[in-house]
Short mmCIF file of C-alpha atoms in Angstrom, two decimals:
data_model
loop_
_atom_site.label_atom_id
_atom_site.label_comp_id
_atom_site.label_asym_id
_atom_site.label_seq_id
_atom_site.Cartn_x
_atom_site.Cartn_y
_atom_site.Cartn_z
CA MET A 83 51.78 93.37 88.27
CA LYS A 84 54.45 91.31 86.96
CA SER A 85 54.47 88.94 83.77
CA PHE A 86 56.90 86.12 82.81
CA THR A 87 56.81 84.21 79.34
CA ASP A 88 58.85 81.26 78.34
CA TYR A 89 58.57 78.24 76.04
CA LEU A 90 59.38 74.50 76.60
CA TRP A 91 60.33 72.37 73.69
CA PHE A 92 59.69 68.64 73.50
CA GLU A 93 60.70 65.92 70.97
CA THR A 94 59.54 62.56 71.90
CA LYS A 95 61.00 59.51 70.70
CA LYS A 96 57.73 57.70 70.35
CA ARG A 97 54.65 58.89 68.54
CA LYS A 98 52.66 58.72 71.85
CA GLU A 99 54.30 59.62 75.07
CA ILE A 100 53.49 61.16 78.33
CA VAL A 101 56.40 63.45 79.80
CA HIS A 102 56.53 64.52 83.25
CA VAL A 103 57.15 68.47 83.31
CA THR A 104 56.58 69.53 86.86
CA PRO A 105 60.16 70.48 87.65
CA LEU A 106 60.53 72.18 84.43
CA VAL A 107 57.69 74.30 85.07
CA GLN A 108 58.40 75.04 88.76
CA ASP A 109 61.84 76.08 87.78
CA LEU A 110 60.28 78.66 85.16
CA VAL A 111 58.20 80.00 88.23
CA HIS A 112 61.22 80.49 90.47
CA ARG A 113 63.07 82.37 87.61
CA SER A 114 59.99 84.43 87.09
CA GLY A 115 60.23 85.95 90.74
CA ILE A 116 56.51 85.80 91.15
CA THR A 117 55.40 84.55 94.46
CA GLU A 118 51.51 85.10 94.12
CA GLY A 119 49.77 84.66 91.02
CA LEU A 120 48.77 82.13 88.31
CA CYS A 121 50.95 80.07 85.82
CA LEU A 122 49.35 78.91 82.57
CA VAL A 123 50.94 76.00 80.85
CA SER A 124 49.43 75.39 77.32
CA ALA A 125 50.44 72.97 74.41
CA MET A 126 51.01 75.17 71.32
CA HIS A 127 50.67 72.10 68.98
CA ILE A 128 47.23 70.96 68.01
CA THR A 129 48.18 67.24 68.56
CA SER A 130 49.54 67.39 72.18
CA SER A 131 47.96 68.04 75.75
CA ILE A 132 48.75 69.29 79.09
CA PHE A 133 47.12 67.58 82.05
CA VAL A 134 47.58 67.22 85.78
CA ASN A 135 47.24 63.77 87.26
CA ASP A 136 49.23 60.96 88.98
CA HIS A 137 52.97 60.36 88.37
CA GLU A 138 52.63 56.35 88.21
CA SER A 139 53.66 54.51 85.09
CA GLY A 140 50.72 52.09 85.28
CA LEU A 141 48.35 54.66 85.06
CA HIS A 142 50.13 56.24 82.22
CA GLU A 143 49.79 52.97 80.38
CA ASP A 144 46.10 53.27 81.16
CA ILE A 145 45.69 56.70 79.80
CA LEU A 146 47.59 55.70 76.52
CA SER A 147 45.10 52.87 76.24
CA TRP A 148 42.20 54.79 77.05
CA VAL A 149 42.66 57.73 74.75
CA GLU A 150 43.29 55.11 72.03
CA LYS A 151 39.79 53.63 72.69
CA LEU A 152 38.01 56.88 72.58
CA ALA A 153 39.96 58.68 69.87
CA PRO A 154 41.35 55.88 67.83
CA VAL A 155 43.84 55.85 64.98
CA LEU A 156 41.47 55.22 62.00
CA PRO A 157 42.41 55.50 58.14
CA ASP A 158 39.17 57.42 57.21
CA TYR A 159 39.16 60.77 59.21
CA LYS A 160 37.91 63.47 56.65
CA HIS A 161 40.99 65.35 57.90
CA HIS A 162 43.34 63.02 56.26
CA GLU A 163 42.05 64.08 52.86
CA THR A 164 44.49 66.98 53.24
CA GLY A 165 47.26 64.67 53.40
CA GLU A 166 47.59 64.43 57.13
CA ASP A 167 47.50 61.12 59.05
CA ASN A 168 46.88 62.37 62.68
CA GLY A 169 42.98 63.04 63.00
CA ASP A 170 43.03 60.78 66.17
CA ALA A 171 45.86 63.08 67.52
CA HIS A 172 43.68 66.34 67.30
CA LEU A 173 40.55 64.21 68.99
CA LYS A 174 43.02 63.07 71.73
CA ARG A 175 44.06 66.62 72.48
CA LEU A 176 40.30 67.85 72.73
CA LEU A 177 39.52 64.57 75.12
CA CYS A 178 42.48 65.24 77.53
CA GLY A 179 42.64 69.19 77.22
CA HIS A 180 45.54 71.35 76.14
CA GLN A 181 46.32 73.53 79.06
CA VAL A 182 46.21 73.95 82.94
CA THR A 183 46.47 76.85 85.19
CA ILE A 184 48.28 76.35 88.40
CA PRO A 185 48.06 78.77 91.32
CA VAL A 186 51.42 80.17 92.32
CA THR A 187 51.35 80.37 96.17
CA GLN A 188 54.45 81.45 98.50
CA GLY A 189 56.66 81.15 95.18
CA SER A 190 55.76 77.55 94.53
CA LEU A 191 53.31 75.63 92.22
CA ASP A 192 50.19 75.21 94.69
CA LEU A 193 49.74 71.46 93.78
CA GLY A 194 47.88 68.64 95.89
CA PRO A 195 50.00 66.00 97.32
CA TRP A 196 49.74 63.71 94.35
CA GLU A 197 49.29 66.21 91.66
CA GLN A 198 51.86 66.41 88.92
CA LEU A 199 52.04 68.17 85.62
CA PHE A 200 52.39 66.19 82.26
CA TYR A 201 52.95 66.83 78.60
CA GLY A 202 50.75 64.32 76.54
CA GLU A 203 52.24 63.89 73.12
CA TRP A 204 49.85 62.09 70.41
CA ASP A 205 51.85 62.68 67.32
CA GLY A 206 55.41 63.13 68.23
CA GLN A 207 58.76 62.52 66.92
CA ARG A 208 59.27 66.14 65.98
CA ARG A 209 59.96 69.52 67.74
CA LYS A 210 56.71 70.88 69.51
CA ARG A 211 56.33 73.85 71.91
CA VAL A 212 54.49 74.44 75.16
CA VAL A 213 54.00 78.05 76.37
CA VAL A 214 54.50 78.82 80.19
CA LYS A 215 53.06 82.35 81.21
CA VAL A 216 53.16 83.46 84.93
CA ILE A 217 51.42 86.67 86.16
CA GLY A 218 51.23 87.86 89.59
CA GLU A 219 53.53 89.86 91.75
CA MET B 66 47.49 93.63 92.28
CA LYS B 67 45.72 91.69 94.97
CA SER B 68 45.67 87.89 95.35
CA PHE B 69 43.62 85.63 97.58
CA THR B 70 44.15 81.82 98.19
CA ASP B 71 41.97 79.64 100.18
CA TYR B 72 40.97 75.86 100.40
CA LEU B 73 37.73 74.11 100.30
CA TRP B 74 37.32 70.48 101.73
CA PHE B 75 34.84 67.82 100.76
CA GLU B 76 34.06 64.27 102.11
CA THR B 77 31.25 62.91 100.06
CA LYS B 78 28.76 60.11 101.50
CA LYS B 79 29.04 58.16 98.20
CA ARG B 80 31.99 57.05 96.08
CA LYS B 81 30.71 59.19 93.12
CA GLU B 82 28.91 62.34 93.78
CA ILE B 83 28.26 65.89 92.14
CA VAL B 84 28.27 68.66 94.71
CA HIS B 85 27.09 72.23 94.01
CA VAL B 86 29.58 74.67 95.26
CA THR B 87 28.82 78.23 93.48
CA PRO B 88 27.87 79.69 96.87
CA LEU B 89 31.21 78.52 98.62
CA VAL B 90 33.11 80.12 95.78
CA GLN B 91 31.10 83.19 95.49
CA ASP B 92 31.61 83.72 99.14
CA LEU B 93 35.29 83.36 99.10
CA VAL B 94 35.18 85.86 96.28
CA HIS B 95 33.45 88.44 98.54
CA ARG B 96 35.99 87.84 101.28
CA SER B 97 38.68 88.39 98.79
CA GLY B 98 37.86 91.92 98.23
CA ILE B 99 38.78 91.65 94.61
CA THR B 100 36.09 93.02 92.26
CA GLU B 101 37.82 92.74 88.86
CA GLY B 102 39.87 89.86 88.19
CA LEU B 103 39.96 85.95 87.49
CA CYS B 104 38.95 83.05 90.06
CA LEU B 105 40.57 79.65 89.57
CA VAL B 106 38.89 76.75 91.23
CA SER B 107 40.98 73.47 90.93
CA ALA B 108 40.72 69.90 92.35
CA MET B 109 43.78 69.08 94.23
CA HIS B 110 43.17 65.19 94.16
CA ILE B 111 43.62 63.48 91.07
CA THR B 112 40.37 61.43 91.25
CA SER B 113 38.02 64.42 91.32
CA SER B 114 36.75 67.21 89.04
CA ILE B 115 35.56 70.90 88.94
CA PHE B 116 33.21 71.77 85.99
CA VAL B 117 30.52 74.07 85.29
CA ASN B 118 27.11 72.98 83.97
CA ASP B 119 23.40 72.81 84.82
CA HIS B 120 21.94 72.55 88.38
CA GLU B 121 19.49 69.94 87.54
CA SER B 122 19.44 66.34 89.19
CA GLY B 123 18.39 64.49 86.26
CA LEU B 124 21.37 65.86 84.25
CA HIS B 125 23.67 65.00 87.16
CA GLU B 126 22.35 61.37 87.04
CA ASP B 127 23.05 61.38 83.45
CA ILE B 128 26.65 62.74 83.84
CA LEU B 129 27.17 59.93 86.31
CA SER B 130 26.06 57.32 83.85
CA TRP B 131 27.75 58.87 81.14
CA VAL B 132 31.30 59.05 82.93
CA GLU B 133 30.80 55.42 83.91
CA LYS B 134 30.31 54.47 80.07
CA LEU B 135 33.56 56.28 78.97
CA ALA B 136 35.77 55.59 81.97
CA PRO B 137 34.32 52.53 83.57
CA VAL B 138 35.26 50.71 86.93
CA LEU B 139 37.24 47.87 85.53
CA PRO B 140 39.36 45.24 87.52
CA ASP B 141 42.29 45.24 85.12
CA TYR B 142 43.69 48.80 84.90
CA LYS B 143 47.44 48.67 85.16
CA HIS B 144 47.29 51.49 87.76
CA HIS B 145 45.82 48.64 90.06
CA GLU B 146 49.10 46.84 90.24
CA THR B 147 50.06 49.27 92.65
CA GLY B 148 47.40 48.19 94.97
CA GLU B 149 45.02 50.95 93.92
CA ASP B 150 41.57 50.37 92.73
CA ASN B 151 40.54 53.72 91.43
CA GLY B 152 41.81 53.72 87.73
CA ASP B 153 38.49 54.84 86.40
CA ALA B 154 38.55 57.86 88.85
CA HIS B 155 41.70 59.11 87.21
CA LEU B 156 40.14 58.79 83.82
CA LYS B 157 37.14 60.42 84.81
CA ARG B 158 38.93 63.46 86.10
CA LEU B 159 40.58 63.63 82.77
CA LEU B 160 37.38 63.20 81.02
CA CYS B 161 35.51 65.98 82.93
CA GLY B 162 38.46 68.24 83.50
CA HIS B 163 39.65 69.35 87.13
CA GLN B 164 39.58 73.01 87.05
CA VAL B 165 37.90 76.01 85.72
CA THR B 166 38.28 79.77 85.70
CA ILE B 167 35.63 82.18 86.31
CA PRO B 168 35.79 85.88 85.53
CA VAL B 169 35.10 88.16 88.37
CA THR B 170 33.24 91.27 87.28
CA GLN B 171 32.07 93.81 89.58
CA GLY B 172 32.61 91.68 92.58
CA SER B 173 30.80 88.65 91.39
CA LEU B 174 31.30 85.51 89.50
CA ASP B 175 30.51 86.26 86.02
CA LEU B 176 28.68 83.26 85.05
CA GLY B 177 25.88 82.80 82.53
CA PRO B 178 22.28 82.58 83.46
CA TRP B 179 22.38 78.63 84.00
CA GLU B 180 25.90 78.22 84.89
CA GLN B 181 26.64 76.65 88.16
CA LEU B 182 29.90 75.22 89.39
CA PHE B 183 30.30 71.55 90.75
CA TYR B 184 32.66 69.42 92.28
CA GLY B 185 32.66 66.07 90.74
CA GLU B 186 33.82 63.24 93.20
CA TRP B 187 34.76 59.92 91.41
CA ASP B 188 36.44 58.33 94.50
CA GLY B 189 35.02 59.68 97.67
CA GLN B 190 34.25 58.91 101.22
CA ARG B 191 37.45 60.67 102.33
CA ARG B 192 38.62 64.30 102.85
CA LYS B 193 39.70 65.94 99.69
CA ARG B 194 40.43 69.68 98.88
CA VAL B 195 39.96 72.22 96.15
CA VAL B 196 42.07 75.43 95.85
CA VAL B 197 40.43 78.58 95.09
CA LYS B 198 42.77 81.52 94.02
CA VAL B 199 41.65 84.83 93.07
CA ILE B 200 43.83 87.46 91.38
CA GLY B 201 42.89 91.09 90.43
CA GLU B 202 42.06 94.20 91.99
CA MET C 241 46.69 95.97 86.79
CA LYS C 242 44.09 96.55 84.05
CA SER C 243 41.30 94.45 83.31
CA PHE C 244 38.85 94.16 80.28
CA THR C 245 35.37 92.47 79.99
CA ASP C 246 33.30 92.02 76.92
CA TYR C 247 30.81 89.55 75.53
CA LEU C 248 30.45 88.03 72.15
CA TRP C 249 27.03 86.90 70.91
CA PHE C 250 26.44 83.86 68.54
CA GLU C 251 23.31 82.46 66.78
CA THR C 252 24.22 79.64 64.72
CA LYS C 253 22.14 78.53 61.77
CA LYS C 254 22.35 74.71 62.52
CA ARG C 255 21.94 73.15 65.74
CA LYS C 256 25.52 71.87 65.97
CA GLU C 257 28.30 74.24 64.31
CA ILE C 258 31.73 74.94 64.91
CA VAL C 259 32.49 78.69 64.35
CA HIS C 260 35.96 80.28 64.07
CA VAL C 261 36.35 83.05 66.52
CA THR C 262 40.37 83.90 66.69
CA PRO C 263 39.88 87.35 64.90
CA LEU C 264 36.91 88.62 67.19
CA VAL C 265 38.73 87.71 70.36
CA GLN C 266 42.20 89.33 69.00
CA ASP C 267 40.07 92.40 68.27
CA LEU C 268 38.95 92.60 71.80
CA VAL C 269 42.46 92.04 73.14
CA HIS C 270 43.52 94.93 70.89
CA ARG C 271 40.83 97.23 72.27
CA SER C 272 41.67 96.21 75.96
CA GLY C 273 45.07 97.92 75.60
CA ILE C 274 46.65 95.00 77.80
CA THR C 275 49.89 93.91 76.03
CA GLU C 276 50.85 91.22 78.83
CA GLY C 277 48.52 89.09 80.59
CA LEU C 278 45.80 86.53 80.28
CA CYS C 279 42.69 86.41 78.14
CA LEU C 280 40.00 84.00 79.37
CA VAL C 281 37.41 83.02 76.68
CA SER C 282 34.31 81.22 78.34
CA ALA C 283 31.20 79.89 76.94
CA MET C 284 28.18 81.19 79.12
CA HIS C 285 25.72 78.61 78.22
CA ILE C 286 25.94 75.20 79.06
CA THR C 287 25.45 73.53 75.79
CA SER C 288 28.38 75.17 74.08
CA SER C 289 32.09 74.88 74.14
CA ILE C 290 35.23 76.91 73.39
CA PHE C 291 38.30 75.11 72.23
CA VAL C 292 41.65 75.64 70.37
CA ASN C 293 42.47 73.23 67.49
CA ASP C 294 42.92 73.29 63.68
CA HIS C 295 41.21 75.60 61.36
CA GLU C 296 40.51 72.63 58.90
CA SER C 297 37.23 71.88 57.63
CA GLY C 298 37.56 68.07 57.21
CA LEU C 299 38.83 67.94 61.00
CA HIS C 300 35.63 69.85 62.23
CA GLU C 301 33.31 67.38 60.49
CA ASP C 302 35.47 64.82 62.24
CA ILE C 303 34.82 66.49 65.53
CA LEU C 304 31.20 66.72 64.84
CA SER C 305 31.15 63.06 64.34
CA TRP C 306 33.13 62.30 67.19
CA VAL C 307 31.23 64.27 69.64
CA GLU C 308 28.03 62.36 68.41
CA LYS C 309 29.51 59.10 68.82
CA LEU C 310 30.80 59.77 72.62
CA ALA C 311 28.03 62.05 73.67
CA PRO C 312 24.95 60.99 71.39
CA VAL C 313 21.65 62.36 70.89
CA LEU C 314 19.37 60.08 72.94
CA PRO C 315 15.72 60.20 73.72
CA ASP C 316 16.20 58.83 77.22
CA TYR C 317 18.19 61.15 79.22
CA LYS C 318 16.93 61.78 82.50
CA HIS C 319 17.53 65.69 81.83
CA HIS C 320 14.57 65.24 79.44
CA GLU C 321 12.18 64.55 82.27
CA THR C 322 12.21 68.32 82.74
CA GLY C 323 10.95 68.94 79.15
CA GLU C 324 14.34 69.50 77.61
CA ASP C 325 15.70 67.62 74.77
CA ASN C 326 19.43 68.37 74.83
CA GLY C 327 21.02 66.15 77.37
CA ASP C 328 23.50 65.38 74.72
CA ALA C 329 24.65 69.01 74.30
CA HIS C 330 25.41 69.23 78.11
CA LEU C 331 27.68 66.32 77.63
CA LYS C 332 29.36 67.56 74.55
CA ARG C 333 30.21 70.62 76.43
CA LEU C 334 31.68 68.45 79.23
CA LEU C 335 33.61 66.55 76.64
CA CYS C 336 35.12 69.43 74.69
CA GLY C 337 35.61 71.80 77.63
CA HIS C 338 33.89 75.37 77.84
CA GLN C 339 36.73 77.54 78.04
CA VAL C 340 40.40 78.36 77.31
CA THR C 341 42.91 80.92 78.65
CA ILE C 342 45.18 82.50 76.02
CA PRO C 343 48.42 84.17 77.03
CA VAL C 344 48.70 87.79 75.79
CA THR C 345 52.22 88.42 74.82
CA GLN C 346 53.25 91.78 73.26
CA GLY C 347 49.90 92.65 72.47
CA SER C 348 48.59 89.57 70.61
CA LEU C 349 47.17 86.17 71.46
CA ASP C 350 50.35 84.09 71.93
CA LEU C 351 49.05 80.87 69.91
CA GLY C 352 50.98 78.25 68.28
CA PRO C 353 51.37 78.23 64.37
CA TRP C 354 48.29 76.20 63.75
CA GLU C 355 46.29 77.03 66.86
CA GLN C 356 42.85 78.69 66.29
CA LEU C 357 40.20 79.48 68.69
CA PHE C 358 36.65 77.98 68.00
CA TYR C 359 33.15 78.25 69.30
CA GLY C 360 31.28 74.72 69.45
CA GLU C 361 27.69 74.94 69.33
CA TRP C 362 25.91 71.76 70.43
CA ASP C 363 22.22 73.16 70.71
CA GLY C 364 22.06 76.29 68.68
CA GLN C 365 19.53 78.33 66.46
CA ARG C 366 19.30 80.76 69.31
CA ARG C 367 21.25 83.53 70.76
CA LYS C 368 24.09 82.43 73.18
CA ARG C 369 27.01 84.33 74.85
CA VAL C 370 30.57 84.15 75.60
CA VAL C 371 32.44 86.12 78.00
CA VAL C 372 36.08 87.42 77.21
CA LYS C 373 38.21 88.78 80.16
CA VAL C 374 41.46 90.11 79.80
CA ILE C 375 43.60 90.87 82.75
CA GLY C 376 47.30 92.25 82.56
CA GLU C 377 49.02 95.50 82.19
#
């Protein structure tokens, strides 16, 4: 069994942003030399997400509106008593998930025809990290 | 390390439907010959889900009502400017998740006593695919 | 390839409770002898969650309020026609997820600086189980 570990860094210009990361992850899979296995992609900061959905800008606007409706920015989260102001971002991560596992088949990410991988930033404008771990052979 | 990859196809009669898939996946695990490892089950279409919950029809009705409340069918999603009409289905996938990983222990899916695996279709009536990847030994 | 399987048991005092489990899982990873691989942690009861977020009590209160708002205790779930009263708890599991996979790198859980692992109990006061499966080498 082989394993490969690397980290991607993101620093978004906006506080909330959806970033397409499929090519970055596919590149790491190629570099791993693993052709059959699993590739875990996981956001290491607790106010960001990783998810697989459509690469379509209208839908991304819909997602940004939707997470705001279900996990809104509010002044009175208990978490803010620590001095933080990002309670909503922690809930947005919980809502959208923070990791996906992608099958690696014949050396490539085994995704459906419209599946693309995204980093969802809910409290950005600072450097944040994502771990990519591939295991297989 | 061994790996095994196969695909399940679904075409539901209704637009929204919850389909029990545990026996289909257990059968693939047996066919893989892998007795200790991990089994990833992941919906390859971006308007469907895979989840583990109770095999109880009343609860399934509750889940269908609940996803409709939190990610409703609406005419005015930005995604619909592309000609699509399934913005809600993309959000339902995000809400319920699109994949699970099940431990394989002594040749079987290592599920709790009431855990069963389901395919959640949010925009059906057409052929859609799920990948099953087992790795282990 | 090596694999390691163990189970953690929880019995919370309250019906809803968030329990910090990082040290318990890290201990199992050490005992597995696996230094590079993946560690799956999955709630085997269909009314509880596993998630990774901040170890901060105010945020945990926010999470408990938030799941109650989005997946409320209600008398009229269809699921209750079976005699059960925990329809909300099944939906809370779906909302927050029931499993995470953590990379194991150099013998330790490869978590971000603030990432901690939690068991979310939505219908407690009875013994419930979580599976921990580590594969790697």
